[in-house]
Amino acid sequence: MKKTLLLICFACLNLMLSAQEKALPQLNKTNIKQVIKALTLEEKVKLVVGMGMYIPGAPVGLLPPNDPEDDKIAPKVPGTSGRTHAIARLGIPSITLSDGPAGIHFMDLTNAEPKYATAIPIGTLLASTWDTIMTKKAGEILGREAKDYGIDIVLTPAFNIQRNPLGGRNFEYYSEDPFLSGTIAAAVTNGIQKQGIGVSVKHFAANNTETNRMKLNTIVSERALREIYLKGFEIAVKKSNPWTLMTSYNLINGTYTSESKYLINNILRKEWGFKGLVMSDWFGGQNAAVSLGAGNDLQMPGRPDQVQTIINGVKNGSTAMADLDSSVERVLNLIVKTITFKNYNYSNIPDLKANAAISRMIASEGMVLLKNDHALPLAKSSTIALFGNASYDIIAGGTGSGDVIKKYTISLDEGLLNSGFQLQQNSKSIYEDYIKSENAKKPAPSFMDVFNPFHIKEMEVKNELIVESAANSDVAIITIGRISGESKDRKVVDDFNLTDAEKQTLKTLSESFHAKNKKVIVVINAGGIIEMESWSPWVDAILMAWQPGMEGGNAIADIVSGKVNPSGKLTATFPISYTDVPSSQNFPGKQLPLRENETLDPVMPTYPAEITYDDDIYVGYRYFNTKKVKTAYEFGFGLSYTQFEYSNIKLSSTDFKDKITATITIKNSGKAAGKEVVQLYLSAPSIKLKKPSEELKGFAKTNLLQAGESQTISFQITPIELTSYDSDISSWIAEAGKYTIQIGTSSLDIKQTKVFSLKKDILISTSKK
């Protein structure tokens, strides 16, 4: 009898346990709060701390240790940047995050078969198209390839302000102007998320320096923060609803951005209405519990000590369970949107050929013709003498997390040959032999190659080669290459400025070719601005090709041949000299001594440092135009093979109430089909608050206009476009008075203007600290 009762008890217990297991909620869109109740404290904390960084083949000890149990779980997509924890008993999967501003980024130091991705043009080139349709197409490439590889979130777009020309990561960013940056970022975001893949817009905020980036205290006024460094994020959040946002490494006015409740909760969530998830930059911030309390939901890539810090905080009462639950809820809301949660059957085979063709088209749309003294386009019968390492070994993109493993790159020599040009063979052979010989010296691959890739020295050009080339070719093209990237900033000497050897080659080349009435063309293959004033008079044409992605050589050849009429415009001001830049006196900041017992990280060695934004709101053209400082090339500048007429500007009203619509007609008055970037600037009263002489408030790119064809462009101005931030009253204010709409082809080349009046001040209040 006892035995029978015992068996019955065991059976009942098993039934109860089985019933309990069956009663466990399985995650779906409608039961998230129920799932949160079923999570243990440890499970909740695991959901807000990533699984660590897993790099196949990385040396032991190079990165902070992961949880040993996590390392036993093979990643769904090896070589990506990070992943979240799974809670299998509640149907919560792990999701995958990957870098990818210029193409999906994989990192694998083993000899495993690489995953290739399309290397699209860098961010600066994308923005130089001034074309939201084109930049959305770039986003679609990233979204499609992420989806094909089973990746849930792409850590892009990156669009911090290009405050200083030496910013190492400027190639990834879009512009010195927040309106342009935010609008382009929104287009890229919409392109990616259209594919069902999330983005993480970054780096929030004022991350404009790479030197000591993880401990750099940025001292900036509230007005400059709002108008310059946050405005682009506000535009992107409101125009594209990104799934996630990434806080930056730096501190702002003494507080880490990932630990700033004012930045994350007050501004981002309450003012702007952001509903998505906020994550840290990789290994960013200081205290995971403080970060969580500030509204930074996900610590990435995640470390075991962060898990313990948050658990301890909850147990001792310093971390509120309500804050943890809110972050868990945002993590789960993100997960249910992903392709992993939806069990998407990804192929691992992206359509690289089709995507490369689109990348080539985008690249040619963003190249900027800076000078053209009857040199371009070239006749197809031309024989070209090609100089410069980068003519034969193109720099497709920048370094760091923006690097891409690509199946091939098309260099300029290949692109020119593909377009039907002839190349002077002696210079071609000498360069190819030199590059092959130097590349043979390349050391074995290592993790640090991501930040400091092997780069060969520019070949010294002998005068005899130049003289021979001038005799045996019709034109010379010389490519000047520059590479930069994550973790370190550029230098003035031999980077922003040309090297003495480069200048000498340019001078000799120009003298030799001009003596025979032949043209010299310079192609700039760089991620950022270089000095041009000292040497530009020597040459006949300058094409800013940026770092144009894997199809770069073909895209440059499309411009050189006239197949594509250049229509790119500068998104940053080119100064005459570096010292003309208002931030040049204190960039990249003041390094401070290490604190007691403080050590340097082996991968990202960072000292405490601080930088003061003395230029305040006067960044880029806001400074140069207002102070009337002469530039090499102004913001918005770019030439074409045709000409455009601006006429018939009209306003819907001369008195501003809720909005004003401005229209203008653009006519192609030249002989070649082309596109024009139409730029609208606004000049405003500046009695209560000093303002720049003009600010960009609208832009549009025309259709491809045939000779004689016209198009009418329309812009809408709303109250927020009129305002500036008054920190004394924590409000955006538009002063009553006269406003001038200026429409033109650059910030200085204004073609048509109209004036309207605002009868009384407009005040838009914001949250307070």
Coordinates of N, CA, C and O in Angstrom, one line a residue, residues 97-160:
L97 N 24.5 40.8 -33.7 CA 24.8 42.2 -34.1 C 26.1 42.3 -34.8 O 27.1 41.6 -34.4
S98 N 26.1 43.1 -35.9 CA 27.3 43.2 -36.7 C 27.6 44.7 -37.1 O 26.7 45.4 -37.3
D99 N 28.9 45.0 -37.1 CA 29.3 46.3 -37.6 C 29.0 46.3 -39.1 O 28.9 45.3 -39.8
G100 N 29.0 47.6 -39.7 CA 28.7 47.6 -41.1 C 28.4 48.9 -41.7 O 27.6 49.1 -42.5
P101 N 29.1 50.0 -41.3 CA 28.8 51.3 -42.0 C 29.2 51.4 -43.5 O 28.5 52.1 -44.2
A102 N 30.2 50.6 -43.9 CA 30.5 50.6 -45.3 C 30.5 49.2 -45.9 O 31.1 48.9 -46.9
G103 N 29.6 48.4 -45.3 CA 29.5 47.0 -45.7 C 29.6 46.1 -44.4 O 30.2 46.4 -43.4
I104 N 28.9 44.9 -44.5 CA 28.8 44.0 -43.3 C 30.3 43.6 -43.0 O 31.0 43.1 -43.8
H105 N 30.6 43.8 -41.7 CA 31.9 43.6 -41.2 C 32.0 42.2 -40.5 O 31.3 42.0 -39.5
F106 N 32.9 41.4 -41.0 CA 33.2 40.1 -40.3 C 34.7 40.2 -39.9 O 35.6 40.7 -40.6
M107 N 35.0 39.5 -38.8 CA 36.3 39.4 -38.3 C 36.6 38.0 -37.9 O 36.1 37.4 -37.0
D108 N 37.5 37.4 -38.7 CA 37.9 36.0 -38.5 C 39.4 35.8 -38.7 O 39.8 36.1 -39.9
L109 N 40.2 35.5 -37.7 CA 41.6 35.4 -37.9 C 42.1 34.0 -38.2 O 43.3 33.7 -38.2
T110 N 41.1 33.1 -38.4 CA 41.5 31.7 -38.7 C 41.6 31.6 -40.3 O 41.5 32.6 -41.0
N111 N 41.9 30.5 -40.8 CA 42.0 30.3 -42.2 C 40.7 29.8 -42.8 O 40.6 29.2 -43.9
A112 N 39.6 30.0 -42.0 CA 38.3 29.5 -42.5 C 37.9 30.3 -43.8 O 38.4 31.4 -44.0
E113 N 37.0 29.8 -44.5 CA 36.5 30.4 -45.8 C 35.9 31.7 -45.4 O 34.9 31.8 -44.6
P114 N 36.3 32.9 -46.0 CA 35.8 34.2 -45.5 C 34.3 34.4 -46.0 O 33.9 33.8 -47.0
K115 N 33.6 35.2 -45.3 CA 32.3 35.6 -45.7 C 32.5 37.0 -46.4 O 32.9 37.9 -45.8
Y116 N 32.2 37.0 -47.7 CA 32.4 38.3 -48.4 C 31.1 39.2 -48.3 O 30.0 38.7 -48.2
A117 N 31.4 40.5 -48.3 CA 30.3 41.4 -48.3 C 30.6 42.5 -49.3 O 31.8 42.7 -49.8
T118 N 29.6 43.2 -49.7 CA 29.8 44.4 -50.7 C 30.4 45.5 -49.9 O 29.8 46.0 -48.9
A119 N 31.5 46.0 -50.3 CA 32.1 47.2 -49.7 C 31.5 48.4 -50.5 O 31.9 48.7 -51.6
I120 N 30.6 49.1 -49.8 CA 29.9 50.2 -50.4 C 30.8 51.5 -50.1 O 31.7 51.4 -49.3
P121 N 30.5 52.6 -50.8 CA 31.3 53.8 -50.5 C 31.1 54.2 -49.0 O 30.1 54.0 -48.4
I122 N 32.2 54.9 -48.6 CA 32.2 55.4 -47.2 C 31.1 56.4 -46.9 O 30.5 57.0 -47.9
G123 N 30.8 56.7 -45.7 CA 29.8 57.6 -45.3 C 29.9 59.0 -45.9 O 28.9 59.6 -46.3
T124 N 31.1 59.6 -45.9 CA 31.3 60.9 -46.5 C 30.9 60.9 -47.9 O 30.3 61.9 -48.4
L125 N 31.2 59.9 -48.7 CA 30.8 59.9 -50.1 C 29.3 59.7 -50.2 O 28.7 60.4 -51.0
L126 N 28.7 58.9 -49.4 CA 27.2 58.7 -49.4 C 26.6 60.1 -49.2 O 25.7 60.5 -50.0
A127 N 27.0 60.8 -48.2 CA 26.4 62.2 -48.0 C 26.7 63.1 -49.1 O 25.9 64.0 -49.4
S128 N 27.9 63.0 -49.8 CA 28.2 63.9 -50.9 C 27.3 63.7 -52.1 O 27.4 64.5 -53.0
T129 N 26.5 62.7 -52.1 CA 25.5 62.6 -53.2 C 24.4 63.6 -52.9 O 23.7 63.9 -53.8
W130 N 24.2 64.0 -51.7 CA 23.0 64.8 -51.3 C 21.7 64.3 -51.8 O 20.8 65.0 -52.3
D131 N 21.6 62.9 -51.8 CA 20.5 62.3 -52.5 C 20.0 61.2 -51.6 O 20.6 60.1 -51.4
T132 N 18.8 61.4 -51.0 CA 18.2 60.4 -50.1 C 17.8 59.1 -50.8 O 17.7 58.1 -50.1
I133 N 17.5 59.2 -52.1 CA 17.1 58.0 -52.8 C 18.4 57.1 -52.9 O 18.3 55.9 -52.7
M134 N 19.5 57.7 -53.3 CA 20.7 56.9 -53.5 C 21.2 56.3 -52.1 O 21.6 55.2 -52.0
T135 N 21.1 57.1 -51.1 CA 21.6 56.7 -49.8 C 20.7 55.6 -49.2 O 21.1 54.7 -48.5
K136 N 19.4 55.7 -49.5 CA 18.5 54.6 -49.1 C 18.9 53.3 -49.8 O 18.8 52.2 -49.2
K137 N 19.3 53.4 -51.1 CA 19.7 52.2 -51.8 C 21.0 51.6 -51.1 O 21.1 50.4 -51.1
A138 N 21.9 52.4 -50.6 CA 23.0 51.9 -49.9 C 22.6 51.2 -48.7 O 23.1 50.1 -48.4
G139 N 21.6 51.7 -48.0 CA 21.1 51.0 -46.8 C 20.4 49.7 -47.2 O 20.5 48.7 -46.4
E140 N 19.8 49.7 -48.3 CA 19.1 48.4 -48.7 C 20.2 47.3 -49.0 O 19.9 46.1 -48.7
I141 N 21.3 47.7 -49.5 CA 22.4 46.7 -49.7 C 22.8 46.1 -48.4 O 22.9 44.9 -48.2
L142 N 23.0 47.0 -47.4 CA 23.4 46.5 -46.0 C 22.3 45.7 -45.4 O 22.6 44.6 -44.8
G143 N 21.1 46.1 -45.6 CA 20.0 45.3 -45.0 C 19.9 43.9 -45.7 O 19.7 42.9 -45.0
R144 N 20.0 43.9 -47.0 CA 19.8 42.6 -47.7 C 20.9 41.6 -47.3 O 20.7 40.4 -47.1
E145 N 22.2 42.1 -47.3 CA 23.3 41.2 -47.0 C 23.3 40.8 -45.5 O 23.7 39.7 -45.2
A146 N 22.9 41.7 -44.6 CA 22.7 41.3 -43.2 C 21.7 40.1 -43.1 O 21.9 39.1 -42.4
K147 N 20.6 40.3 -43.8 CA 19.5 39.3 -43.8 C 20.0 38.0 -44.4 O 19.7 36.9 -43.9
D148 N 20.8 38.1 -45.5 CA 21.3 36.9 -46.1 C 22.2 36.1 -45.2 O 22.4 34.9 -45.4
Y149 N 22.9 36.8 -44.3 CA 23.9 36.2 -43.4 C 23.3 35.9 -42.0 O 24.0 35.4 -41.1
G150 N 22.0 36.1 -41.9 CA 21.4 35.8 -40.6 C 21.6 36.8 -39.5 O 21.5 36.5 -38.3
I151 N 22.0 38.0 -39.8 CA 22.3 39.1 -38.8 C 21.1 39.9 -38.5 O 20.3 40.2 -39.5
D152 N 20.9 40.2 -37.3 CA 19.6 40.9 -36.9 C 19.7 42.4 -36.8 O 18.8 43.1 -37.2
I153 N 20.9 42.9 -36.3 CA 21.1 44.3 -36.1 C 22.4 44.7 -36.8 O 23.5 44.1 -36.5
V154 N 22.4 45.8 -37.6 CA 23.6 46.4 -38.2 C 23.9 47.6 -37.4 O 23.1 48.5 -37.2
L155 N 25.2 47.7 -36.9 CA 25.6 48.8 -36.1 C 26.0 50.0 -37.0 O 27.2 50.3 -37.1
T156 N 25.0 50.6 -37.5 CA 25.2 51.8 -38.4 C 23.8 52.4 -38.5 O 22.8 51.7 -38.2
P157 N 23.7 53.6 -39.0 CA 24.7 54.5 -39.5 C 25.4 55.3 -38.4 O 24.8 55.5 -37.3
A158 N 26.7 55.6 -38.7 CA 27.5 56.4 -37.8 C 27.5 57.8 -38.4 O 27.8 58.0 -39.5
F159 N 27.0 58.8 -37.6 CA 27.0 60.2 -38.2 C 27.3 61.3 -37.2 O 26.6 62.3 -37.1
N160 N 28.4 61.1 -36.4 CA 28.8 62.2 -35.6 C 29.3 63.3 -36.5 O 29.7 63.1 -37.7

